[in-house]
Structures are given as structure tokens and as C-alpha cells.
CSV table of C-alpha atoms in Angstrom, one decimal:
chain,number,residue,atom,x,y,z
A,1052,MET,CA,3.6,-30.1,-42.1
A,1053,ILE,CA,6.8,-31.4,-40.5
A,1054,CYS,CA,8.0,-32.8,-43.8
A,1055,PHE,CA,7.5,-29.5,-45.6
A,1056,CYS,CA,9.4,-27.5,-42.9
A,1057,SER,CA,12.2,-30.1,-42.8
A,1058,CYS,CA,12.7,-30.0,-46.6
A,1059,HIS,CA,12.8,-26.2,-46.5
A,1060,ILE,CA,15.4,-26.3,-43.8
A,1061,LEU,CA,17.5,-28.8,-45.6
A,1062,TYR,CA,17.5,-26.7,-48.7
A,1063,SER,CA,18.5,-23.6,-46.7
A,1064,CYS,CA,21.3,-25.5,-45.1
A,1065,ASP,CA,22.7,-26.5,-48.5
A,1066,ILE,CA,23.0,-22.9,-49.5
A,1067,THR,CA,24.6,-21.8,-46.1
A,1068,TYR,CA,27.0,-24.8,-46.0
A,1069,CYS,CA,28.5,-24.0,-49.3
A,1070,PHE,CA,30.1,-20.8,-47.9
A,1071,LEU,CA,31.8,-22.5,-44.9
A,1072,THR,CA,35.6,-22.5,-45.1
A,1073,GLN,CA,37.7,-25.5,-44.2
A,1074,ASP,CA,38.8,-23.7,-41.0
A,1075,VAL,CA,35.2,-23.3,-39.9
A,1076,LYS,CA,34.5,-27.0,-40.7
A,1077,GLU,CA,37.5,-28.1,-38.6
A,1078,LYS,CA,36.3,-25.9,-35.7
A,1079,ASN,CA,32.8,-27.4,-35.9
A,1080,ALA,CA,34.3,-30.9,-35.9
A,1081,ALA,CA,36.4,-30.0,-32.8
A,1082,LYS,CA,33.3,-28.6,-31.0
A,1083,ALA,CA,31.4,-31.8,-31.8
A,1084,LYS,CA,34.2,-34.0,-30.3
A,1085,LEU,CA,34.3,-31.8,-27.2
A,1086,ARG,CA,30.5,-32.1,-26.8
A,1087,ARG,CA,30.7,-35.9,-27.0
A,1088,LEU,CA,33.4,-35.9,-24.4
A,1089,CYS,CA,31.8,-33.5,-21.9
A,1090,GLU,CA,28.0,-34.0,-22.3
A,1091,ASP,CA,25.9,-36.1,-19.9
A,1092,LYS,CA,25.4,-39.6,-21.4
A,1093,ALA,CA,22.6,-40.6,-18.9
A,1094,LYS,CA,19.1,-41.2,-20.2
A,1095,HIS,CA,16.0,-39.5,-18.8
A,1096,GLY,CA,15.5,-40.4,-15.2
A,1097,GLU,CA,18.9,-42.0,-14.7
A,1098,ALA,CA,21.9,-40.8,-12.6
A,1099,PRO,CA,24.4,-38.6,-14.3
A,1100,LYS,CA,26.8,-40.5,-16.5
A,1101,LEU,CA,29.9,-38.5,-17.3
A,1102,GLN,CA,33.2,-39.3,-19.1
A,1103,VAL,CA,35.0,-36.4,-17.4
A,1104,PRO,CA,35.0,-35.0,-13.9
A,1105,ALA,CA,31.9,-33.1,-12.8
A,1106,TRP,CA,33.8,-29.8,-12.5
A,1107,LEU,CA,34.9,-30.0,-16.2
A,1108,HIS,CA,31.3,-30.8,-17.2
A,1109,LYS,CA,30.1,-27.7,-15.4
A,1110,GLU,CA,32.9,-25.6,-16.9
A,1111,TRP,CA,32.0,-26.8,-20.3
A,1112,LYS,CA,28.4,-25.7,-19.8
A,1113,GLN,CA,29.5,-22.2,-18.6
A,1114,ARG,CA,32.5,-21.3,-20.8
A,1115,ASP,CA,33.0,-20.6,-24.5
A,1116,HIS,CA,32.8,-24.0,-26.3
A,1117,LEU,CA,35.1,-22.8,-29.2
A,1118,GLU,CA,37.9,-21.8,-26.8
A,1119,MET,CA,37.8,-25.2,-25.1
A,1120,ALA,CA,37.5,-27.1,-28.3
A,1121,MET,CA,40.6,-25.5,-29.7
A,1122,GLU,CA,42.5,-26.5,-26.5
A,1123,TYR,CA,41.1,-30.0,-26.9
A,1124,ARG,CA,42.4,-30.1,-30.5
A,1125,ASP,CA,45.8,-28.8,-29.4
A,1126,CYS,CA,46.0,-31.7,-27.0
A,1127,GLY,CA,45.6,-34.1,-30.0
A,1128,PHE,CA,42.0,-34.9,-28.7
A,1129,ASP,CA,43.7,-36.8,-25.8
A,1130,LYS,CA,41.2,-37.0,-22.9
A,1131,GLU,CA,43.8,-37.3,-20.1
A,1132,LYS,CA,46.0,-34.5,-21.4
A,1133,PHE,CA,43.0,-32.2,-21.8
A,1134,ILE,CA,41.8,-32.8,-18.3
A,1135,LYS,CA,45.2,-32.0,-16.8
A,1136,LEU,CA,45.3,-28.8,-18.9
A,1137,ARG,CA,42.0,-27.7,-17.5
A,1138,GLU,CA,42.8,-28.7,-13.9
A,1139,ARG,CA,42.4,-26.3,-11.0
A,1140,THR,CA,43.2,-26.8,-7.3
A,1141,VAL,CA,41.1,-24.7,-4.9
A,1142,THR,CA,42.0,-24.4,-1.2
A,1143,ASN,CA,39.7,-22.9,1.4
A,1144,GLU,CA,41.0,-21.4,4.6
A,1145,GLU,CA,38.4,-20.5,7.3
A,1146,ASN,CA,38.8,-18.5,10.5
A,1147,HIS,CA,36.0,-18.3,13.1
A,1148,LYS,CA,35.6,-15.4,15.6
A,1149,SER,CA,32.9,-15.7,18.2
A,1150,THR,CA,31.5,-13.3,20.9
A,1151,VAL,CA,29.7,-15.0,23.8
A,1152,ALA,CA,27.3,-13.3,26.3
A,1153,VAL,CA,27.0,-15.3,29.6
A,1154,GLY,CA,25.6,-14.7,33.0
A,1155,TRP,CA,24.2,-16.1,36.3
A,1156,TYR,CA,20.5,-16.9,36.1
A,1157,SER,CA,18.0,-18.9,38.2
A,1158,LYS,CA,15.4,-21.1,36.7
A,1159,GLU,CA,12.8,-18.4,37.2
A,1160,ASP,CA,15.0,-15.8,35.6
A,1161,MET,CA,15.5,-18.1,32.6
A,1162,LEU,CA,11.7,-18.3,32.2
A,1163,LYS,CA,10.8,-14.7,32.8
A,1164,VAL,CA,13.9,-12.7,31.8
A,1165,LEU,CA,15.4,-14.9,29.0
A,1166,HIS,CA,11.9,-16.2,27.9
A,1167,TRP,CA,13.3,-19.7,27.6
A,1168,ASN,CA,10.9,-22.7,27.3
A,1169,ALA,CA,10.9,-25.5,29.8
A,1170,LYS,CA,12.9,-27.9,27.5
A,1171,LYS,CA,15.7,-25.3,27.0
A,1172,ILE,CA,15.9,-24.6,30.7
A,1173,ALA,CA,16.2,-28.3,31.6
A,1174,GLY,CA,19.0,-28.6,29.0
A,1175,ALA,CA,20.9,-25.7,30.4
A,1176,VAL,CA,20.5,-27.0,34.0
A,1177,LYS,CA,21.7,-30.4,32.9
A,1178,ILE,CA,24.9,-29.0,31.4
A,1179,CYS,CA,25.6,-26.9,34.5
A,1180,GLU,CA,25.2,-29.9,36.8
A,1181,GLN,CA,28.0,-31.6,35.0
A,1182,ASP,CA,30.4,-29.0,36.5
A,1183,PRO,CA,28.7,-27.6,39.6
A,1184,LEU,CA,31.8,-26.2,41.0
A,1185,HIS,CA,32.1,-23.6,38.3
A,1186,LEU,CA,28.7,-23.4,36.8
A,1187,ILE,CA,26.3,-23.4,39.8
A,1188,ARG,CA,26.0,-20.9,42.7
A,1189,THR,CA,24.1,-22.0,45.8
A,1190,GLU,CA,23.2,-20.4,49.1
A,1191,LYS,CA,26.1,-22.2,50.7
A,1192,GLY,CA,28.5,-20.6,48.2
A,1193,ASN,CA,28.4,-17.0,47.0
A,1194,CYS,CA,24.9,-16.6,45.7
A,1195,GLU,CA,24.1,-12.9,45.8
A,1196,TYR,CA,20.4,-12.8,46.2
A,1197,GLY,CA,17.9,-14.9,48.2
A,1198,GLY,CA,19.9,-18.1,48.5
A,1199,GLU,CA,18.4,-19.4,45.2
A,1200,GLU,CA,20.5,-21.6,42.9
A,1201,GLU,CA,21.9,-19.7,39.9
A,1202,TYR,CA,23.4,-21.2,36.8
A,1203,TYR,CA,26.1,-19.9,34.6
A,1204,VAL,CA,24.6,-20.0,31.1
A,1205,THR,CA,25.3,-18.7,27.7
A,1206,THR,CA,22.5,-16.3,26.7
A,1207,ARG,CA,23.8,-15.3,23.2
A,1208,GLU,CA,26.6,-16.1,20.9
A,1209,THR,CA,27.5,-14.0,17.9
A,1210,GLY,CA,30.4,-14.7,15.5
A,1211,ALA,CA,32.0,-13.8,12.2
A,1212,LEU,CA,33.5,-16.1,9.6
A,1213,GLU,CA,36.5,-15.0,7.7
A,1214,GLN,CA,37.0,-17.1,4.6
A,1215,ASN,CA,40.1,-16.8,2.5
A,1216,ARG,CA,39.8,-18.6,-0.9
A,1217,LEU,CA,43.0,-19.4,-2.5
A,1218,LYS,CA,42.7,-20.3,-6.2
A,1219,LYS,CA,45.7,-21.8,-7.8
A,1220,ASP,CA,45.8,-22.3,-11.6
A,1221,GLU,CA,47.6,-25.4,-12.6
A,1222,ARG,CA,47.5,-25.1,-16.4
A,1223,LYS,CA,50.4,-27.1,-17.8
A,1224,GLU,CA,51.7,-25.7,-21.0
A,1225,ILE,CA,53.2,-28.3,-23.4
A,1226,THR,CA,56.8,-27.0,-23.8
A,1227,LYS,CA,59.7,-28.2,-25.8
A,1228,ASP,CA,62.2,-30.4,-24.0
A,1229,ASP,CA,65.5,-28.5,-23.5
A,1230,SER,CA,67.4,-31.7,-23.9
A,1231,GLU,CA,66.3,-32.1,-27.5
A,1232,GLU,CA,68.7,-31.1,-30.3
A,1233,PRO,CA,67.8,-28.0,-32.2
A,1234,MET,CA,66.0,-28.5,-35.5
A,1235,PRO,CA,68.1,-27.7,-38.5
A,1236,GLU,CA,67.1,-24.6,-40.4
A,1237,VAL,CA,65.0,-25.2,-43.5
A,1238,LYS,CA,64.8,-22.8,-46.3
A,1239,LEU,CA,61.3,-22.1,-47.5
A,1240,ASP,CA,62.2,-22.1,-51.2
A,1241,ARG,CA,63.6,-25.6,-50.9
A,1242,LEU,CA,60.6,-26.7,-48.9
A,1243,ASN,CA,58.3,-25.5,-51.7
A,1244,LYS,CA,60.3,-27.3,-54.3
A,1245,ASP,CA,60.2,-30.6,-52.3
A,1246,LYS,CA,56.4,-30.2,-52.0
A,1247,GLN,CA,56.0,-29.6,-55.7
A,1248,ARG,CA,58.1,-32.8,-56.4
A,1249,LEU,CA,55.9,-34.8,-54.0
A,1250,LEU,CA,52.7,-33.6,-55.6
A,1251,ALA,CA,54.1,-34.3,-59.1
A,1252,SER,CA,55.1,-37.8,-58.0
A,1253,GLN,CA,51.6,-38.7,-56.9
A,1254,SER,CA,49.6,-40.7,-59.4
A,1255,SER,CA,46.3,-39.6,-60.7
A,1256,ALA,CA,44.7,-42.5,-58.8
A,1257,ALA,CA,46.0,-41.2,-55.5
A,1258,MET,CA,44.7,-37.7,-56.3
A,1259,ARG,CA,41.3,-39.1,-57.1
A,1260,SER,CA,41.3,-41.0,-53.8
A,1261,LYS,CA,42.2,-37.8,-51.9
A,1262,GLU,CA,39.3,-36.0,-53.7
A,1263,ILE,CA,36.9,-38.8,-52.7
A,1264,PHE,CA,38.0,-38.5,-49.0
A,1265,THR,CA,37.5,-34.8,-49.1
A,1266,LYS,CA,34.0,-35.1,-50.6
A,1267,HIS,CA,33.0,-37.7,-48.1
A,1268,CYS,CA,34.2,-35.5,-45.1
A,1269,ASP,CA,32.3,-32.5,-46.5
A,1270,SER,CA,29.2,-34.6,-47.1
A,1271,VAL,CA,29.2,-35.9,-43.5
A,1272,LEU,CA,29.6,-32.4,-42.1
A,1273,GLN,CA,26.9,-31.1,-44.4
A,1274,LYS,CA,24.4,-33.8,-43.3
A,1275,THR,CA,25.3,-33.2,-39.7
A,1276,ALA,CA,24.6,-29.5,-40.1
A,1277,LYS,CA,21.2,-30.2,-41.7
A,1278,LEU,CA,20.1,-32.6,-39.0
A,1279,ARG,CA,21.1,-30.1,-36.2
A,1280,SER,CA,19.2,-27.4,-37.9
A,1281,LEU,CA,16.1,-29.6,-38.3
A,1282,GLN,CA,16.4,-30.8,-34.6
A,1283,SER,CA,16.6,-27.2,-33.4
A,1284,ASP,CA,13.6,-26.2,-35.6
A,1285,LEU,CA,11.5,-29.0,-34.2
A,1286,ALA,CA,12.3,-28.2,-30.6
A,1287,LYS,CA,11.6,-24.5,-31.2
A,1288,HIS,CA,8.4,-24.4,-33.2
A,1289,TYR,CA,6.6,-27.6,-32.2
A,1290,ASN,CA,5.2,-28.9,-28.9
A,1291,ASN,CA,7.8,-31.0,-27.2
A,1292,THR,CA,5.2,-32.9,-25.2
A,1293,ASP,CA,3.9,-34.4,-28.5
A,1294,GLU,CA,4.9,-38.0,-28.7
A,1295,VAL,CA,5.7,-37.8,-32.5
A,1296,VAL,CA,7.8,-34.7,-32.1
A,1297,ARG,CA,9.7,-36.1,-29.1
A,1298,LYS,CA,10.5,-39.3,-30.9
A,1299,SER,CA,11.5,-37.4,-34.0
A,1300,ILE,CA,14.0,-35.3,-32.0
A,1301,LYS,CA,15.4,-38.4,-30.3
A,1302,ALA,CA,15.8,-40.2,-33.7
A,1303,LEU,CA,17.6,-37.1,-35.1
A,1304,ASP,CA,19.9,-37.1,-32.1
A,1305,MET,CA,20.8,-40.8,-32.8
A,1306,ASP,CA,21.4,-40.0,-36.5
A,1307,ILE,CA,23.7,-37.1,-35.6
A,1308,GLY,CA,25.7,-39.4,-33.3
A,1309,LYS,CA,26.1,-42.0,-36.2
A,1310,LEU,CA,27.3,-39.2,-38.6
A,1311,ASP,CA,29.8,-38.0,-36.0
A,1312,ASP,CA,31.2,-41.6,-35.7
A,1313,SER,CA,31.4,-41.8,-39.5
A,1314,TYR,CA,33.3,-38.5,-39.6
A,1315,ASN,CA,35.8,-39.8,-37.1
A,1316,LYS,CA,36.4,-42.9,-39.1
A,1317,LEU,CA,36.8,-40.9,-42.3
A,1318,THR,CA,39.4,-38.6,-40.7
A,1319,GLU,CA,41.3,-41.5,-39.2
A,1320,VAL,CA,41.5,-43.3,-42.6
A,1321,MET,CA,42.3,-40.0,-44.3
A,1322,ALA,CA,45.2,-39.5,-42.0
A,1323,GLU,CA,46.5,-43.0,-42.9
A,1324,GLY,CA,46.1,-42.2,-46.6
A,1325,GLU,CA,48.1,-39.0,-46.2
A,1326,ARG,CA,50.8,-41.1,-44.5
A,1327,ASP,CA,50.8,-43.8,-47.1
A,1328,ASP,CA,50.4,-41.5,-50.1
A,1329,TYR,CA,46.9,-42.9,-50.7
A,1330,ALA,CA,47.8,-46.5,-51.5
A,1331,GLY,CA,45.4,-48.3,-53.9
A,1332,GLY,CA,42.1,-49.5,-52.5
A,1333,CYS,CA,42.2,-47.1,-49.5
A,1334,ALA,CA,39.3,-44.9,-50.7
A,1335,LYS,CA,37.2,-47.9,-51.5
A,1336,ALA,CA,37.8,-49.4,-48.1
A,1337,VAL,CA,36.7,-46.3,-46.3
A,1338,GLN,CA,33.5,-46.2,-48.3
A,1339,ASN,CA,32.6,-49.7,-47.3
A,1340,GLU,CA,33.6,-49.0,-43.7
A,1341,ALA,CA,31.7,-45.7,-43.2
A,1342,LYS,CA,28.5,-46.9,-45.1
A,1343,ILE,CA,27.2,-43.4,-45.4
A,1344,ARG,CA,23.7,-43.3,-46.9
A,1345,PRO,CA,21.9,-40.1,-48.0
A,1346,TRP,CA,19.4,-38.9,-45.3
A,1347,ASN,CA,15.9,-38.3,-46.6
A,1348,ALA,CA,13.8,-36.2,-44.2
A,1349,LYS,CA,10.4,-37.1,-45.9
A,1350,ARG,CA,11.1,-40.8,-45.8
A,1351,HIS,CA,12.4,-40.6,-42.2
A,1352,PHE,CA,9.2,-39.0,-40.8
A,1353,LYS,CA,7.0,-41.3,-42.9
A,1354,LYS,CA,8.7,-44.2,-41.2
A,1355,ILE,CA,8.1,-42.8,-37.7
A,1356,ALA,CA,4.4,-42.2,-38.5
A,1357,LYS,CA,4.1,-45.8,-39.7
A,1358,GLN,CA,5.6,-47.1,-36.5
A,1359,GLU,CA,3.1,-45.0,-34.5
A,1360,GLN,CA,0.2,-46.5,-36.5
A,1361,ASP,CA,1.4,-50.1,-35.8
């Protein structure tokens, strides 16, 4: 049953993925890099394991992922620069106002009027005895009624808390250094001619290498989209407590991580190829380095079932 659904989903993803533009692919890749940066790496039952501060992890869970991914891309996927860009400083200022009700009470008054228990009465008396000159009235002093000792106690305290929250945004925009010399003006028609000459100078082998790179990148993104759709379908339509389903979802997550790593390698080598005009052997090297194999859902789940039987 799982194999049938998985094949159906893979076929549907093939059709959907064909209509994705290059811009959408780049945005999906940026969101994937942001997810790997901000997600919790801890396994089940372990303490949180984050690569970024806790506040940034919380912000990533609550905010729009695409907006943050574009900022991460604008920072050149530099972790430290991105953290500084998202930084905020929050200062709390608190003012307390209290109103205290006090009075002179004997031990009997504390029991019958204030309805205090014996433990609270003993505590109040102990505090007053530390400063008897100001907190205790006796028959030798100015006790008003009956000569019984009275204690100056606090019967009630009410207060109000005024909290002023100052939020300071410390976004640092990457601006041009004023000391830099102004860039010379470039005419667009000349730029187009230079570009045409550059394209004409490239050999057919270099163009084939570039096509191979592009096909590999598209293939990796396509496989990643298929696996994510399959993982989502398993979690949504099947019982997550089932051991086979749980292991399948975990295996898919590992495969997605491997494909993300392969895509990163491809983009790095592709950037080097752009810089070196796709020198000979570059495309073959990246094929050997990435080692991308076609993902077969049916074979994958048969392998899991066989492991369960063993």
C-alpha cells in the first residue's frame, strides 16, 4: 500500500516540478539552507542542540521562512552576518508602587480580628521584638487600652507594577563604503556585446559541462521535492506510532539531508566552473564527488521491510 502511494506521489511531483521556474528553485534552496541552520539538531529525548541563539530559533518558527531565507541569501549564507542582521536588544524598566496598611494589634486581636493562625502571629511578634522601641507598645509606655502589649504589624500590602518595555531594533544594513571610489559608468550596449563575445569564445565542451551542471542541480532539487512530498504524505495519512512508518519517515529525512549536501557541493563546484570558464574535467569531477544515485521508492521500502523481518 505504501509503495503504491509513494509511486503515485513521485509521478505527481514530476509533473508539478516541471513548471517550477529557476527563481522558485533558488528560493526553495535558500529556505532549505535556512532550515538546516535554524532547526533543532537534537535527537528524541536529548537536550536542544542549536547552531544559532535560542531567540533566532524561536523567531524562525514564528516568522515567514521565505522572508528570512532571502535575508540569509543576501548575507551570502554567512551565519555570523545573518545573526547580526536579525539581532535585537530588549531592555526592561520596572517601577513598583506599594500601599501598606498597618496598625497596633495585640496577640488576641491578631487571632480574632485579623484571623491569623498561631504560626503567623509568632512570626509577627518575633519581627516586632527586634525593634521593641518602635514596634511594641506596653502598659509602661503609651498603650491605650487595658495595659496589654500591642504590636505594630502590617495587615495588608497592595501594589502596582509599572513596566516599560523598550525595544530597540539593531538591524545593520550592508551599505557601501563612502571611501570607495565611484564605479565607472558602463553602457549596456557595450556590456551586451562583451557578453556575446564571451559566450562565443566558450567551447562546445564548456557548454556541455554547464548543461550537465544544470541538469544535476535540477535533478537533486527534483528528488528532494519528491522525498518531502512522500514524507509529508506518510505523516499525514498513516499511523505515526507504527514502527515501519516511523522508520520510513526517519529514513526519508536522512535521504533529504544527503540530497541537500549534494546540492551544496554541486552549487559550489558550479560556481568554480563559472569562474574558470568550465575547465576540462570539471563536470566529471563533480559527478564523482556528488555520487547521486536515482532514488527508487519501491526498492527503498522493500529494504526496510526486509530489515524488519531479520
